[in-house]
């Protein structure tokens, strides 16, 4: 799991500072007794369902602490809400780094939010661990303080297009967020269609939706008019649910990929 990997990474990072191994010289947010970790994700607002992930991670950290922590250090998790809005992410990230002085940032959700955080974390050299995003913009150019544990959107969309090709479907549509997340996913689909795995599959239509919206009728009208065999959606839960319900209400019987 992400939190298990994070715990292992922190154990490795702090082992060099263990009293039995080295002199005591810690980075900001680490001491003999604790490691401060910052977490920002949407705990409220339209994307609040992602907050369940953060609550699960917090429970895992409590278990680690109950078992003695990492090399005797307890994990102090500092949690802030960004409502899945990049401006709030940036403000909160600055607070965690400059005021709370965390050792690392962990488990951010989303591409535009993570990109906003990296503009602050990278110059500060603060570790940024396991963003819940597959965007290439978070991976290129390489940053030594950023650690990914999930597949990229290019990998995910390549697998989706491969599956569509394997099942014999020919015409697809893409509905995507009009933000960095959606555009990164669309780029992944287009790359996959241009590869050997995408031969015979064509992009019949595409349309955008606003982030965190349930107003999807315009996008649905655009893509359903082209009668796609499958619709690839690059958006969050609330919007995806609205798209599926709206399409079914109009009699669409094709497949959805997200």
Coordinates of N, CA, C and O in Angstrom, one line a residue, residues 34-176:
X34 N 9.8 12.3 16.7 CA 8.7 12.3 15.8 C 9.2 12.7 14.4 O 10.3 13.2 14.1
X35 N 8.3 12.4 13.4 CA 8.5 12.8 12.0 C 7.2 13.4 11.6 O 6.1 12.8 11.7
X36 N 7.2 14.7 11.2 CA 6.0 15.4 10.8 C 5.8 15.2 9.3 O 6.7 15.5 8.5
X37 N 4.6 14.7 9.0 CA 4.2 14.5 7.6 C 3.0 15.4 7.3 O 2.1 15.4 8.1
X38 N 3.0 16.0 6.1 CA 1.9 16.9 5.7 C 1.0 16.2 4.6 O 1.6 15.6 3.7
X39 N -0.3 16.2 4.8 CA -1.2 15.6 3.8 C -2.3 16.6 3.5 O -2.9 17.2 4.4
X40 N -2.5 16.8 2.2 CA -3.6 17.7 1.7 C -4.4 17.0 0.6 O -3.8 16.4 -0.3
X41 N -5.7 16.9 0.8 CA -6.6 16.3 -0.2 C -8.0 16.9 0.1 O -8.2 17.6 1.0
X42 N -8.9 16.5 -0.8 CA -10.3 17.1 -0.7 C -11.1 16.3 0.4 O -11.7 15.3 0.1
X43 N -11.1 16.8 1.6 CA -11.9 16.2 2.7 C -13.3 16.8 2.7 O -14.2 16.3 3.4
X44 N -13.5 17.8 1.9 CA -14.9 18.3 1.7 C -15.0 18.8 0.3 O -14.1 18.9 -0.5
X45 N -16.3 19.2 -0.1 CA -16.5 19.6 -1.4 C -16.9 18.5 -2.4 O -17.1 17.4 -2.0
X46 N -17.0 18.8 -3.7 CA -17.5 17.8 -4.7 C -16.7 16.6 -4.8 O -17.2 15.5 -5.2
X47 N -15.4 16.6 -4.5 CA -14.5 15.5 -4.6 C -14.2 14.9 -3.2 O -13.1 14.2 -3.1
X48 N -15.0 15.1 -2.2 CA -14.7 14.7 -0.9 C -14.6 13.2 -0.7 O -14.1 12.7 0.3
X49 N -15.1 12.4 -1.7 CA -15.0 10.9 -1.6 C -13.6 10.5 -1.5 O -13.3 9.4 -1.0
X50 N -12.7 11.3 -2.1 CA -11.3 11.0 -2.0 C -10.8 11.1 -0.6 O -9.7 10.5 -0.2
X51 N -11.5 11.8 0.3 CA -11.0 11.9 1.7 C -11.0 10.6 2.4 O -10.3 10.5 3.4
X52 N -11.8 9.7 1.9 CA -11.7 8.3 2.6 C -10.3 7.7 2.5 O -9.9 7.1 3.4
X53 N -9.6 8.0 1.4 CA -8.2 7.6 1.3 C -7.4 8.1 2.4 O -6.6 7.4 3.0
X54 N -7.5 9.4 2.6 CA -6.7 10.1 3.7 C -7.0 9.5 5.0 O -6.1 9.4 5.9
X55 N -8.3 9.3 5.3 CA -8.7 8.7 6.6 C -8.1 7.3 6.8 O -7.7 7.0 7.9
X56 N -8.1 6.6 5.7 CA -7.5 5.2 5.8 C -6.0 5.3 6.1 O -5.4 4.5 6.9
X57 N -5.3 6.2 5.4 CA -3.9 6.4 5.6 C -3.6 6.9 7.0 O -2.6 6.4 7.7
X58 N -4.4 7.8 7.6 CA -4.2 8.2 9.0 C -4.4 7.0 9.9 O -3.6 6.9 10.9
X59 N -5.3 6.1 9.7 CA -5.5 5.0 10.5 C -4.3 4.1 10.5 O -3.8 3.5 11.5
X60 N -3.7 3.9 9.3 CA -2.4 3.1 9.2 C -1.3 3.7 10.0 O -0.6 3.0 10.7
X61 N -1.2 5.0 9.9 CA -0.1 5.7 10.6 C -0.3 5.5 12.1 O 0.7 5.4 12.9
X62 N -1.6 5.6 12.6 CA -1.8 5.4 14.0 C -1.4 4.0 14.4 O -0.8 3.8 15.5
X63 N -1.6 3.0 13.5 CA -1.2 1.6 13.8 C 0.4 1.6 13.9 O 0.9 0.9 14.8
X64 N 1.1 2.2 13.0 CA 2.5 2.3 13.1 C 3.0 2.9 14.4 O 3.9 2.4 15.0
X65 N 2.3 4.0 14.8 CA 2.7 4.6 16.1 C 2.4 3.7 17.2 O 3.2 3.6 18.2
X66 N 1.3 3.0 17.2 CA 1.0 2.1 18.3 C 2.0 0.9 18.4 O 2.2 0.3 19.5
X67 N 2.7 0.6 17.3 CA 3.7 -0.4 17.3 C 5.1 0.1 17.5 O 6.1 -0.6 17.4
X68 N 5.2 1.4 17.9 CA 6.5 2.0 18.3 C 7.0 3.0 17.3 O 8.1 3.5 17.5
X69 N 6.3 3.2 16.2 CA 6.8 4.2 15.2 C 7.9 3.7 14.3 O 8.0 2.5 14.1
X70 N 8.6 4.6 13.8 CA 9.7 4.3 12.8 C 11.1 4.6 13.5 O 11.4 5.8 13.8
X71 N 11.8 3.6 13.8 CA 13.0 3.7 14.6 C 12.8 4.5 15.9 O 13.6 5.4 16.3
X72 N 11.6 4.3 16.5 CA 11.3 4.9 17.8 C 10.6 6.3 17.6 O 10.2 6.9 18.6
X73 N 10.5 6.7 16.4 CA 9.9 8.0 16.1 C 8.4 7.9 15.8 O 8.1 7.1 14.9
X74 N 7.5 8.7 16.4 CA 6.1 8.6 16.1 C 5.9 9.5 14.9 O 6.5 10.6 14.7
X75 N 4.9 9.1 14.0 CA 4.5 9.9 12.9 C 3.4 10.9 13.3 O 2.4 10.5 13.8
X76 N 3.7 12.2 13.1 CA 2.7 13.2 13.4 C 2.2 13.7 12.0 O 2.8 14.4 11.3
X77 N 0.9 13.3 11.7 CA 0.3 13.6 10.5 C -0.5 14.9 10.6 O -1.4 15.0 11.3
X78 N -0.1 15.9 9.7 CA -0.7 17.2 9.7 C -1.6 17.2 8.4 O -1.1 17.1 7.3
X79 N -2.9 17.3 8.6 CA -3.9 17.2 7.6 C -4.6 18.5 7.3 O -5.1 19.1 8.2
X80 N -4.7 18.9 6.0 CA -5.4 20.1 5.6 C -6.3 19.7 4.4 O -6.0 18.8 3.6
X81 N -7.4 20.5 4.2 CA -8.4 20.3 3.2 C -8.1 21.3 2.1 O -8.0 22.5 2.3
X82 N -8.1 20.8 0.8 CA -8.0 21.8 -0.3 C -9.2 21.8 -1.2 O -9.2 22.5 -2.2
X83 N -10.3 21.0 -0.9 CA -11.5 21.0 -1.7 C -11.3 20.6 -3.1 O -12.2 20.9 -4.0
X84 N -10.1 20.1 -3.5 CA -9.7 19.8 -4.8 C -9.6 21.1 -5.7 O -10.0 21.1 -6.8
X85 N -9.1 22.1 -5.1 CA -8.9 23.4 -5.7 C -7.4 23.8 -5.6 O -6.9 23.9 -4.5
X86 N -6.7 24.0 -6.7 CA -5.3 24.3 -6.7 C -4.8 25.5 -5.8 O -3.8 25.4 -5.2
X87 N -5.6 26.5 -5.8 CA -5.3 27.7 -5.0 C -5.2 27.4 -3.6 O -4.3 27.8 -2.8
X88 N -6.2 26.6 -3.1 CA -6.2 26.1 -1.7 C -5.0 25.2 -1.4 O -4.4 25.2 -0.4
X89 N -4.7 24.3 -2.4 CA -3.5 23.4 -2.3 C -2.2 24.2 -2.1 O -1.4 23.9 -1.2
X90 N -2.1 25.2 -2.9 CA -0.8 26.0 -2.8 C -0.7 26.7 -1.4 O 0.3 26.7 -0.8
X91 N -1.8 27.4 -1.0 CA -1.8 28.0 0.3 C -1.5 27.1 1.5 O -0.6 27.3 2.3
X92 N -2.1 25.9 1.4 CA -1.9 24.9 2.5 C -0.5 24.3 2.5 O 0.1 24.0 3.5
X93 N 0.0 24.1 1.2 CA 1.3 23.6 1.1 C 2.4 24.5 1.7 O 3.3 24.1 2.4
X94 N 2.2 25.8 1.4 CA 3.1 26.8 2.0 C 3.0 26.8 3.5 O 4.0 26.9 4.2
X95 N 1.8 26.6 4.0 CA 1.7 26.6 5.5 C 2.4 25.4 6.1 O 3.1 25.5 7.1
X96 N 2.2 24.2 5.4 CA 2.9 23.0 5.9 C 4.4 23.1 5.9 O 5.1 22.6 6.8
X97 N 4.9 23.7 4.9 CA 6.4 23.8 4.7 C 7.0 24.9 5.6 O 8.0 24.7 6.3
X98 N 6.4 26.1 5.5 CA 7.0 27.3 6.2 C 6.6 27.4 7.7 O 7.4 27.8 8.5
X99 N 5.4 27.0 8.0 CA 4.9 27.2 9.4 C 5.0 25.9 10.2 O 5.6 25.9 11.3
X100 N 4.4 24.9 9.7 CA 4.4 23.6 10.4 C 5.7 22.9 10.3 O 6.1 22.1 11.2
X101 N 6.5 23.2 9.2 CA 7.8 22.6 9.0 C 7.8 21.1 9.0 O 8.5 20.4 9.7
X102 N 7.1 20.6 8.0 CA 7.0 19.1 7.9 C 8.2 18.6 7.2 O 9.0 19.3 6.5
X103 N 8.5 17.3 7.5 CA 9.6 16.6 6.9 C 9.3 16.2 5.5 O 10.2 16.3 4.6
X104 N 8.1 15.9 5.2 CA 7.7 15.5 3.8 C 6.2 15.7 3.6 O 5.4 15.8 4.6
X105 N 5.8 15.7 2.3 CA 4.4 15.9 1.9 C 4.0 14.5 1.3 O 4.8 13.9 0.6
X106 N 2.7 14.1 1.6 CA 2.3 12.8 1.2 C 0.9 12.7 0.8 O 0.0 13.4 1.3
X107 N 0.6 11.9 -0.3 CA -0.7 11.5 -0.6 C -1.6 12.6 -1.2 O -2.9 12.5 -1.0
X108 N -1.1 13.6 -1.8 CA -2.0 14.6 -2.5 C -2.8 14.0 -3.5 O -2.4 13.0 -4.2
X109 N -4.0 14.5 -3.8 CA -4.9 14.0 -4.8 C -5.1 15.0 -5.9 O -5.4 16.1 -5.7
X110 N -4.8 14.5 -7.1 CA -5.1 15.3 -8.3 C -3.9 15.9 -9.0 O -2.9 16.1 -8.4
X111 N -4.1 16.1 -10.3 CA -3.0 16.7 -11.1 C -2.8 18.2 -10.9 O -1.8 18.7 -10.5
X112 N -3.9 19.0 -11.1 CA -3.7 20.5 -10.9 C -3.3 20.8 -9.5 O -2.5 21.8 -9.3
X113 N -3.8 20.1 -8.5 CA -3.5 20.3 -7.1 C -2.0 20.0 -6.8 O -1.3 20.7 -6.2
X114 N -1.6 18.8 -7.3 CA -0.2 18.4 -7.1 C 0.8 19.3 -7.8 O 1.9 19.6 -7.3
X115 N 0.4 19.8 -9.0 CA 1.3 20.7 -9.7 C 1.4 22.0 -8.9 O 2.5 22.6 -8.9
X116 N 0.4 22.5 -8.3 CA 0.4 23.7 -7.5 C 1.3 23.5 -6.3 O 2.1 24.4 -5.9
X117 N 1.3 22.3 -5.7 CA 2.1 22.0 -4.6 C 3.6 21.9 -5.0 O 4.5 22.4 -4.2
X118 N 3.9 21.3 -6.1 CA 5.3 21.1 -6.5 C 6.0 22.4 -6.8 O 7.2 22.5 -6.6
X119 N 5.2 23.5 -7.2 CA 5.9 24.8 -7.4 C 6.5 25.3 -6.1 O 7.3 26.2 -6.1
X120 N 5.9 24.8 -5.0 CA 6.4 25.2 -3.6 C 7.4 24.2 -3.1 O 8.4 24.5 -2.5
X121 N 7.0 22.9 -3.2 CA 7.8 21.8 -2.6 C 9.2 21.7 -3.3 O 10.2 21.5 -2.6
X122 N 9.3 21.8 -4.6 CA 10.5 21.5 -5.3 C 11.6 22.5 -4.9 O 12.7 22.1 -4.6
X123 N 11.3 23.8 -5.0 CA 12.4 24.8 -4.6 C 12.8 24.6 -3.1 O 14.0 24.9 -2.8
X124 N 11.9 24.2 -2.3 CA 12.2 24.0 -0.8 C 12.9 22.6 -0.6 O 13.5 22.4 0.5
X125 N 12.9 21.7 -1.6 CA 13.6 20.5 -1.5 C 12.9 19.5 -0.5 O 13.5 18.6 0.0
X126 N 11.6 19.7 -0.3 CA 10.8 18.9 0.6 C 10.3 17.6 -0.2 O 9.8 17.7 -1.3
X127 N 10.5 16.4 0.4 CA 10.1 15.2 -0.3 C 8.6 15.2 -0.6 O 7.8 15.6 0.3
X128 N 8.2 14.8 -1.8 CA 6.8 14.8 -2.2 C 6.5 13.4 -2.6 O 6.9 12.9 -3.7
X129 N 5.8 12.7 -1.7 CA 5.6 11.2 -1.8 C 4.2 10.8 -2.2 O 3.2 11.3 -1.6
X130 N 4.1 10.0 -3.3 CA 2.9 9.3 -3.7 C 1.7 10.2 -4.0 O 0.6 10.1 -3.5
X131 N 1.9 11.2 -4.9 CA 0.7 11.9 -5.4 C -0.2 11.0 -6.1 O 0.2 10.1 -6.9
X132 N -1.5 11.2 -5.9 CA -2.5 10.4 -6.5 C -2.8 10.9 -7.9 O -3.9 11.5 -8.1
X133 N -1.9 10.8 -8.8 CA -2.0 11.3 -10.1 C -1.0 10.6 -11.0 O 0.1 10.3 -10.6
X134 N -1.4 10.4 -12.3 CA -0.5 9.8 -13.2 C 0.1 10.8 -14.3 O 0.6 10.3 -15.3
X135 N -0.1 12.1 -14.1 CA 0.3 13.0 -15.1 C 1.8 13.1 -15.4 O 2.6 13.0 -14.5
X136 N 2.1 13.2 -16.6 CA 3.5 13.3 -17.0 C 4.2 14.6 -16.5 O 5.4 14.6 -16.2
X137 N 3.4 15.6 -16.3 CA 3.9 16.9 -15.8 C 4.5 16.8 -14.4 O 5.3 17.6 -14.0
X138 N 4.1 15.7 -13.7 CA 4.6 15.5 -12.4 C 5.9 14.6 -12.4 O 6.5 14.5 -11.4
X139 N 6.1 14.1 -13.6 CA 7.3 13.2 -13.7 C 8.4 13.7 -14.6 O 9.5 13.3 -14.5
X140 N 8.0 14.7 -15.4 CA 9.0 15.3 -16.4 C 8.9 16.8 -16.2 O 7.8 17.4 -16.3
X141 N 10.1 17.5 -16.0 CA 11.4 16.9 -15.8 C 11.5 16.2 -14.5 O 10.8 16.5 -13.6
X142 N 12.5 15.3 -14.4 CA 12.7 14.6 -13.2 C 13.1 15.5 -12.0 O 13.8 16.5 -12.2
X143 N 12.5 15.2 -10.9 CA 12.8 15.9 -9.6 C 13.2 14.9 -8.6 O 12.4 14.0 -8.3
X144 N 14.3 15.0 -8.0 CA 14.8 14.0 -7.0 C 14.0 13.9 -5.8 O 14.1 12.9 -5.0
X145 N 13.2 14.9 -5.4 CA 12.4 14.9 -4.2 C 11.0 14.3 -4.4 O 10.2 14.3 -3.5
X146 N 10.7 13.9 -5.6 CA 9.3 13.5 -5.9 C 9.4 11.9 -6.1 O 10.2 11.4 -6.9
X147 N 8.5 11.2 -5.4 CA 8.5 9.8 -5.4 C 7.1 9.3 -5.8 O 6.1 9.6 -5.2
X148 N 7.0 8.6 -7.0 CA 5.8 8.1 -7.5 C 5.6 6.6 -7.2 O 6.6 5.8 -7.3
X149 N 4.4 6.1 -6.9 CA 4.2 4.7 -6.6 C 3.0 4.2 -7.4 O 2.6 3.1 -7.3
X150 N 2.4 5.0 -8.3 CA 1.3 4.6 -9.1 C 1.7 4.8 -10.6 O 2.6 5.5 -11.0
X151 N 0.9 4.1 -11.5 CA 1.1 4.2 -12.9 C 0.9 5.6 -13.4 O 0.1 6.4 -12.9
X152 N 1.5 5.9 -14.5 CA 1.3 7.2 -15.2 C 0.0 7.1 -16.0 O -0.5 6.0 -16.3
X153 N -0.6 8.3 -16.4 CA -1.7 8.3 -17.2 C -1.4 7.7 -18.6 O -2.3 7.1 -19.2
X154 N -0.2 7.9 -19.1 CA 0.2 7.3 -20.4 C 0.1 5.7 -20.3 O -0.4 5.1 -21.2
X155 N 0.5 5.2 -19.1 CA 0.4 3.7 -19.0 C -1.1 3.3 -18.9 O -1.5 2.3 -19.4
X156 N -1.8 4.0 -18.1 CA -3.2 3.7 -17.9 C -4.1 3.7 -19.2 O -4.8 2.8 -19.5
X157 N -3.9 4.8 -19.9 CA -4.6 5.0 -21.1 C -4.2 4.0 -22.2 O -5.0 3.6 -23.0
X158 N -2.9 3.7 -22.2 CA -2.4 2.6 -23.1 C -3.1 1.3 -22.9 O -3.5 0.6 -23.8
X159 N -3.3 1.0 -21.6 CA -4.0 -0.3 -21.2 C -5.5 -0.2 -21.6 O -6.0 -1.2 -22.1
X160 N -6.1 1.0 -21.5 CA -7.5 1.1 -21.9 C -7.7 1.0 -23.4 O -8.5 0.2 -23.8
X161 N -6.8 1.6 -24.1 CA -6.9 1.5 -25.6 C -6.6 0.1 -26.1 O -7.3 -0.5 -27.0
X162 N -5.7 -0.6 -25.4 CA -5.4 -2.0 -25.7 C -6.6 -2.9 -25.5 O -6.9 -3.7 -26.3
X163 N -7.3 -2.6 -24.4 CA -8.5 -3.4 -24.1 C -9.6 -3.1 -25.1 O -10.3 -4.1 -25.5
X164 N -9.8 -1.9 -25.4 CA -10.8 -1.5 -26.4 C -10.5 -2.2 -27.8 O -11.3 -2.8 -28.4
X165 N -9.2 -2.2 -28.2 CA -8.8 -2.9 -29.4 C -9.0 -4.4 -29.3 O -9.5 -5.0 -30.3
X166 N -8.7 -5.0 -28.2 CA -8.8 -6.4 -28.0 C -10.3 -6.9 -28.1 O -10.6 -7.9 -28.7
X167 N -11.2 -6.0 -27.6 CA -12.6 -6.4 -27.7 C -13.3 -6.1 -29.0 O -14.5 -6.3 -29.2
X168 N -12.5 -5.5 -29.9 CA -13.0 -5.3 -31.3 C -13.8 -4.0 -31.5 O -14.4 -3.8 -32.6
X169 N -13.8 -3.1 -30.5 CA -14.5 -1.8 -30.7 C -13.6 -0.9 -31.5 O -12.4 -1.0 -31.5
X170 N -14.3 0.0 -32.3 CA -13.6 0.8 -33.3 C -13.6 2.3 -33.0 O -12.6 3.0 -33.3
X171 N -14.7 2.8 -32.5 CA -14.9 4.2 -32.4 C -15.0 4.6 -30.9 O -15.9 4.1 -30.2
X172 N -14.2 5.5 -30.5 CA -14.2 5.9 -29.1 C -14.4 7.5 -29.0 O -14.1 8.2 -30.0
X173 N -14.9 7.9 -27.9 CA -15.0 9.3 -27.5 C -14.3 9.5 -26.2 O -14.1 8.6 -25.4
X174 N -13.8 10.7 -26.0 CA -13.1 11.1 -24.8 C -13.8 12.3 -24.2 O -14.0 13.3 -24.9
X175 N -14.2 12.2 -23.0 CA -14.7 13.4 -22.2 C -13.7 13.6 -21.1 O -13.4 12.7 -20.3
X176 N -13.2 14.8 -21.0 CA -12.1 15.1 -20.1 C -12.2 16.4 -19.4 O -12.8 17.3 -19.9

